[in-house]
mmCIF file of C-alpha atoms in Angstrom:
data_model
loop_
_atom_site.group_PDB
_atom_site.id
_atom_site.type_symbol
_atom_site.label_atom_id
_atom_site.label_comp_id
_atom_site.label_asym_id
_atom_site.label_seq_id
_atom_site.Cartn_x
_atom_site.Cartn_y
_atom_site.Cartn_z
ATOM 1 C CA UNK A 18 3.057 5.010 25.599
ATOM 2 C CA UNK A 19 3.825 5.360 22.084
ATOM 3 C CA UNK A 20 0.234 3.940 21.075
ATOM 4 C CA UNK A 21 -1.754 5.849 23.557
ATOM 5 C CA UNK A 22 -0.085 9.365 22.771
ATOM 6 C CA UNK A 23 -2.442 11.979 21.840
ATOM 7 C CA UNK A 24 -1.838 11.651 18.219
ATOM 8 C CA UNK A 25 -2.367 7.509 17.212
ATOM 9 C CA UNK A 26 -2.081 7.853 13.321
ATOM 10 C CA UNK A 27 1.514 7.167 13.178
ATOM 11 C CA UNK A 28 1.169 3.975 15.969
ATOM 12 C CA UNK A 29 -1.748 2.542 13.997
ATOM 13 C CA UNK A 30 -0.556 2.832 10.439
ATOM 14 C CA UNK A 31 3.059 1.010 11.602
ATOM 15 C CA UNK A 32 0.943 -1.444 13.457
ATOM 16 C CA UNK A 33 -1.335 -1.814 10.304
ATOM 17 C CA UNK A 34 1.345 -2.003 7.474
ATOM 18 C CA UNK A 35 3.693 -4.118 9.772
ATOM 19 C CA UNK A 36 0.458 -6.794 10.556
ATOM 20 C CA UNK A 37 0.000 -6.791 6.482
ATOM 21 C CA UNK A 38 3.741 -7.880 5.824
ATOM 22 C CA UNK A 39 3.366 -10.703 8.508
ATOM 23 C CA UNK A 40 0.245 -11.773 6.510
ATOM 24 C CA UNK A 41 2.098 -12.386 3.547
ATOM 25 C CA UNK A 42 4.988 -13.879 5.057
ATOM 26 C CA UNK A 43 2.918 -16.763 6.806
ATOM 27 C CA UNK A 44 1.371 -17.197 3.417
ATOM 28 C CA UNK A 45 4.459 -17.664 1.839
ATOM 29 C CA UNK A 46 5.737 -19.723 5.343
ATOM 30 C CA UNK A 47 2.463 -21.902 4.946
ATOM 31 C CA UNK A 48 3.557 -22.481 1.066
ATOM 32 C CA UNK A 49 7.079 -23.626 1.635
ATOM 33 C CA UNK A 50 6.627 -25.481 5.352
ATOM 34 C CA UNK A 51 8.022 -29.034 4.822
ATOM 35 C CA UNK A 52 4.195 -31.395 4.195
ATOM 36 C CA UNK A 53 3.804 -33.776 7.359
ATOM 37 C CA UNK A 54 6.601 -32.134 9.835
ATOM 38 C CA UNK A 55 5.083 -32.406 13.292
ATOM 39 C CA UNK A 56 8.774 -32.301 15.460
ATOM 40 C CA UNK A 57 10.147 -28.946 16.383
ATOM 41 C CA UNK A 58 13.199 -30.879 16.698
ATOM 42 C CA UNK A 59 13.368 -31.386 13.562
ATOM 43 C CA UNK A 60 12.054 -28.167 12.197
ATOM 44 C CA UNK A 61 13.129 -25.796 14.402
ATOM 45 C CA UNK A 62 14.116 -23.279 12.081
ATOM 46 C CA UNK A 63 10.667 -23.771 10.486
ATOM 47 C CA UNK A 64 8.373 -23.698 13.523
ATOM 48 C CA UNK A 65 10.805 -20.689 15.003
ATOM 49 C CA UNK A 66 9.694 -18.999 11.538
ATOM 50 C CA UNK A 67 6.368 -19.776 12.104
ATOM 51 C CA UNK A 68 6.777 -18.407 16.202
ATOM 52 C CA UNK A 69 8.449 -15.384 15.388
ATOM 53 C CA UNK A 70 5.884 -14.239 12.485
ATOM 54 C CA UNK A 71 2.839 -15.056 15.209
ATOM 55 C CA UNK A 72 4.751 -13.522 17.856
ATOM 56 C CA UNK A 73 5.102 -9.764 15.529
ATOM 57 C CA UNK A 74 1.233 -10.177 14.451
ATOM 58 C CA UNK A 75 0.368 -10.261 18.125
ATOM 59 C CA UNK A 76 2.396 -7.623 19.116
ATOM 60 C CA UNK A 77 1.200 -5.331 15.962
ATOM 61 C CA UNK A 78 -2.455 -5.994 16.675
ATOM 62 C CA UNK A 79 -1.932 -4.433 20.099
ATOM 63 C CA UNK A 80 -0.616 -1.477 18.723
ATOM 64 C CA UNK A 81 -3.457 -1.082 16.467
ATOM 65 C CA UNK A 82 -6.092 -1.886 19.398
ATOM 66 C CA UNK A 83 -4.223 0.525 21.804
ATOM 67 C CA UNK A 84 -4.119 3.454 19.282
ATOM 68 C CA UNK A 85 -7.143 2.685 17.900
ATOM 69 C CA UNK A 86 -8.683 2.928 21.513
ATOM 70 C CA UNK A 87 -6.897 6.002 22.650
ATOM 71 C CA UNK A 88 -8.739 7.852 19.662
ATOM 72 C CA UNK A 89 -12.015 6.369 20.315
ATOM 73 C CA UNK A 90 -11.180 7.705 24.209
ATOM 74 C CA UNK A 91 -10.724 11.156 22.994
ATOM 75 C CA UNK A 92 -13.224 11.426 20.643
ATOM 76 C CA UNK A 93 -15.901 9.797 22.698
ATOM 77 C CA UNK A 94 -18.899 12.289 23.766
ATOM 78 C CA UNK A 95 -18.405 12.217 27.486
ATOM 79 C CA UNK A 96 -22.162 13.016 28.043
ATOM 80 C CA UNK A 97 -23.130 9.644 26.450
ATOM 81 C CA UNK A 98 -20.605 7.813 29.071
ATOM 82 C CA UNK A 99 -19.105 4.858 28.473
ATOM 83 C CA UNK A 100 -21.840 3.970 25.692
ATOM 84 C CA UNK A 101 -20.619 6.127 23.106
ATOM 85 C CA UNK A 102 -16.942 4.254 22.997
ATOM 86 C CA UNK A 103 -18.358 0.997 24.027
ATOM 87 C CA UNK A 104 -20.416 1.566 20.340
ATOM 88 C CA UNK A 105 -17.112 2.769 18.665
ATOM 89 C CA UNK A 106 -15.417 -0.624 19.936
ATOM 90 C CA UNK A 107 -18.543 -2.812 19.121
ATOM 91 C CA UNK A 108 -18.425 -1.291 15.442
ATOM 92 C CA UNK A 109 -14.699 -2.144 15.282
ATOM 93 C CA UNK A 110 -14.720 -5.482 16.435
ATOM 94 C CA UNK A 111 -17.656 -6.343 13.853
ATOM 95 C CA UNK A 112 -14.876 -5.111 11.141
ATOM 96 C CA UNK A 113 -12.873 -7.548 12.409
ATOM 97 C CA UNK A 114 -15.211 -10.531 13.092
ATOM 98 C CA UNK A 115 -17.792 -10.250 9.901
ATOM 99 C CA UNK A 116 -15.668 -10.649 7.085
ATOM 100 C CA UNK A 117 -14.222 -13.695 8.427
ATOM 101 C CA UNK A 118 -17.414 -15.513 7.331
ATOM 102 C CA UNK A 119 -17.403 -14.740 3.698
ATOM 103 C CA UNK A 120 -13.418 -15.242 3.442
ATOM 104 C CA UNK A 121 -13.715 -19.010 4.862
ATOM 105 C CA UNK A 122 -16.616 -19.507 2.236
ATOM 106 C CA UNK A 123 -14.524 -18.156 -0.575
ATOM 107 C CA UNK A 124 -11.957 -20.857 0.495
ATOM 108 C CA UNK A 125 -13.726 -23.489 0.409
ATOM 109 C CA UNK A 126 -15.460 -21.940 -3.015
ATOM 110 C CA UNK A 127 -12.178 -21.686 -4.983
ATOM 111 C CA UNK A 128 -10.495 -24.823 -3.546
ATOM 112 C CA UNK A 129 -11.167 -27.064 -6.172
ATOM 113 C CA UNK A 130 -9.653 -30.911 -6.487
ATOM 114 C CA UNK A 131 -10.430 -33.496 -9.263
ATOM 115 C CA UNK A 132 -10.369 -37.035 -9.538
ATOM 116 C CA UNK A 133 -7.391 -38.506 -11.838
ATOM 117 C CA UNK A 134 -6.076 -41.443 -13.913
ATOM 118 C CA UNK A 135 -3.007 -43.083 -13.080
ATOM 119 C CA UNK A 136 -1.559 -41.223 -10.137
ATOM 120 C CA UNK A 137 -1.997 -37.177 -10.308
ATOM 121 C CA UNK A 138 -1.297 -35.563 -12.870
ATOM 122 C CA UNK A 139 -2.934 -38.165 -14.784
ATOM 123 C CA UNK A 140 -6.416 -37.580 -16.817
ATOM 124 C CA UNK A 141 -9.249 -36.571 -15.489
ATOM 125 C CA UNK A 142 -12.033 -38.700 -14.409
ATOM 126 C CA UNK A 143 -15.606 -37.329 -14.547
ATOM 127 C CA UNK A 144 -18.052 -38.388 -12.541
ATOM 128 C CA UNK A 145 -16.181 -39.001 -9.267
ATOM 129 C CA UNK A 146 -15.983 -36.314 -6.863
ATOM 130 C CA UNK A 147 -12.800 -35.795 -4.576
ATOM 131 C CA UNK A 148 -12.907 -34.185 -1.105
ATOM 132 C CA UNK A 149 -11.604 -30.104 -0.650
ATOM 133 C CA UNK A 150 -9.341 -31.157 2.324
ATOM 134 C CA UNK A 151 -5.889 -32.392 1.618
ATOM 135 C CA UNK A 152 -6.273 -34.695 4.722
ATOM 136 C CA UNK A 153 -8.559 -36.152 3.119
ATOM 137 C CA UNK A 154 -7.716 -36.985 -0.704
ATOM 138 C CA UNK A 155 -5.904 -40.094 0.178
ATOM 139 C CA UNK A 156 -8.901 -41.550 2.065
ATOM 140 C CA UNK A 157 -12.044 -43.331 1.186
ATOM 141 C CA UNK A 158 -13.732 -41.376 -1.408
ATOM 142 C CA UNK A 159 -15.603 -42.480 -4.743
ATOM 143 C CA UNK A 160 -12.511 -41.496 -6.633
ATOM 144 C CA UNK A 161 -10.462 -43.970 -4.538
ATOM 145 C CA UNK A 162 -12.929 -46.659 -4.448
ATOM 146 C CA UNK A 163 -12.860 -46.628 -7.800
ATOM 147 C CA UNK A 164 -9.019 -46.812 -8.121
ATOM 148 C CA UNK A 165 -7.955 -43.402 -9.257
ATOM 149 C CA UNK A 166 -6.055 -40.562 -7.530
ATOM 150 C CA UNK A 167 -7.571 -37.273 -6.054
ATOM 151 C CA UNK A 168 -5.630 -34.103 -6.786
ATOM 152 C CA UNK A 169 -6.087 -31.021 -4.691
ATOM 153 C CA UNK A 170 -5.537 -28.709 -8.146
ATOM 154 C CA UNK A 171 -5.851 -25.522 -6.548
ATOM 155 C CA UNK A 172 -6.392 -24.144 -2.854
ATOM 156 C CA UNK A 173 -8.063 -21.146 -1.846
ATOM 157 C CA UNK A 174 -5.961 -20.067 1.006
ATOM 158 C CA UNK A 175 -3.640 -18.983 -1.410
ATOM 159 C CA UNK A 176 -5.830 -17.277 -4.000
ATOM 160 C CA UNK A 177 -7.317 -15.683 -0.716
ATOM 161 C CA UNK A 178 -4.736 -14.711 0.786
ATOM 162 C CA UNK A 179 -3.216 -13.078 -2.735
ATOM 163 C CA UNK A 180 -6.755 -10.923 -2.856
ATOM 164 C CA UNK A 181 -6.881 -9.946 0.705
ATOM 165 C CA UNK A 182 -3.301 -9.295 0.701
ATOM 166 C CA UNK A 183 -3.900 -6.455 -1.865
ATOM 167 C CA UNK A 184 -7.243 -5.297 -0.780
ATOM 168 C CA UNK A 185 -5.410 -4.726 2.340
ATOM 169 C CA UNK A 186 -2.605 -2.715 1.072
ATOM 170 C CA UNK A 187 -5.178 -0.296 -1.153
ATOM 171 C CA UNK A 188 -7.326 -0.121 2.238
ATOM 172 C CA UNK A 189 -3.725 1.003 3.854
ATOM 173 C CA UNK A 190 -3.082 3.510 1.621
ATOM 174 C CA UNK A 191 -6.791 4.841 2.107
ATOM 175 C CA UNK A 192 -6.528 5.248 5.551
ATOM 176 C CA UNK A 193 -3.195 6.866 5.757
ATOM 177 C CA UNK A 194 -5.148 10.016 3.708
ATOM 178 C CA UNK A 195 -8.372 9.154 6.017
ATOM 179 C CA UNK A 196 -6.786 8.504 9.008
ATOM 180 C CA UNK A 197 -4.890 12.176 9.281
ATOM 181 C CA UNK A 198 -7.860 13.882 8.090
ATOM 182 C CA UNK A 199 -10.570 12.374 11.133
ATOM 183 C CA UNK A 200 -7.974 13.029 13.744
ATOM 184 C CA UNK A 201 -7.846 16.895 12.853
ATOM 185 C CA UNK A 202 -11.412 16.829 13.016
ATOM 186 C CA UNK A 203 -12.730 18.937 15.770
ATOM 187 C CA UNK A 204 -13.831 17.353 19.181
ATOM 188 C CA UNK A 205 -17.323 19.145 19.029
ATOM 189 C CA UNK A 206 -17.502 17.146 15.234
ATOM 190 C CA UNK A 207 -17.914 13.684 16.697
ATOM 191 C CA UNK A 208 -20.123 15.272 19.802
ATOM 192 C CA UNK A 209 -23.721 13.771 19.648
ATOM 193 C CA UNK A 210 -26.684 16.247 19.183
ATOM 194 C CA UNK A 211 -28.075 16.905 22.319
ATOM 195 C CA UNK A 212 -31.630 18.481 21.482
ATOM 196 C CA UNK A 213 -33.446 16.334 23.480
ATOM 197 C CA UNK A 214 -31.618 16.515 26.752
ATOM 198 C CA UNK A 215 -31.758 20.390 26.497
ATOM 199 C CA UNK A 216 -35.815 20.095 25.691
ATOM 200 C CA UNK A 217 -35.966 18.389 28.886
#
């Protein structure tokens, strides 16, 4: 009820701020979780962490999708139909979707590993490249082959994650001005110009 009422800024923007602080706690989850644990017996506090942080991101995404669509409902010009809020939604969802693309490829593009010496930590070996994956550093690889260690020297999830994290918390504080501002707008304001219905 809370999320549909007739004013949604205060629904979204808890929804919003909440979703961003469950962001940077699985960050910090996914630094710390124990490497290799695969038995919620034996990590139950770690995989209830882990259930508990997904559990709050789902439930703050709703709010943000329910509040989000009860102000695309109201706003939506009810001579256009359903089309008008089915293109509100469709514009949303592409927020949501698009950037997705260009944050995996910045992972990949700042995850860099290198091929060492003596164990890791050792010197570095040019010449032999090392896989991105940490699965994959102790496999078959030329730096293996040729008797050295690969070293997974920096991942992008985090430095990803670190951006994003404050990119979201500027975009935050943008739309709790913005956000205030569109609602007060006028219902006639997001109304779609007519001309060539009244022509005909």
């Amino acid at each position: 009820r809370w999320a549909s009422s007739h004013s949604p800024y205060q629904p979204f923007m808890a929804g919003y701020f909440v979703r961003l602080l469950m962001a940077v706690l699985l960050t910090a989850l996914a630094k710390a979780f124990p490497p290799g644990a695969s038995s919620f017996m034996e990590h139950s506090s770690w995989f209830g962490a882990l259930s508990a942080i997904g559990l709050v991101t789902s439930f703050s995404s709703t709010l943000m999708f329910t509040a989000l669509g009860s102000f695309f409902n109201r706003i939506s010009d009810p001579v256009m139909g359903g089309a008008y809020l089915t293109l509100l939604n469709t514009i949303a969802n592409m927020g949501i979707i698009l950037p997705k693309i260009g944050l995996y490829a910045a992972m990949d593009w700042l995850t860099v590993s290198s091929c060492r010496a003596g164990g890791a930590g050792g010197a570095v070996v040019a010449g032999l490249a090392c896989p991105k994956k940490i699965r994959e550093l102790a496999g078959s690889n030329e730096c293996t082959n040729a008797g050295h260690t690969c070293q997974l020297d920096m991942d992008g999830f985090y430095s990803v994650s670190f951006a994003m994290a404050c990119v979201g918390l500027l975009l935050g504080l943008a739309f709790a001005r913005l956000f205030p501002y569109l609602t007060r707008l006028p219902l006639q304001r997001w109304r779609a110009k007519h001309s060539s219905l009244k022509a005909a």
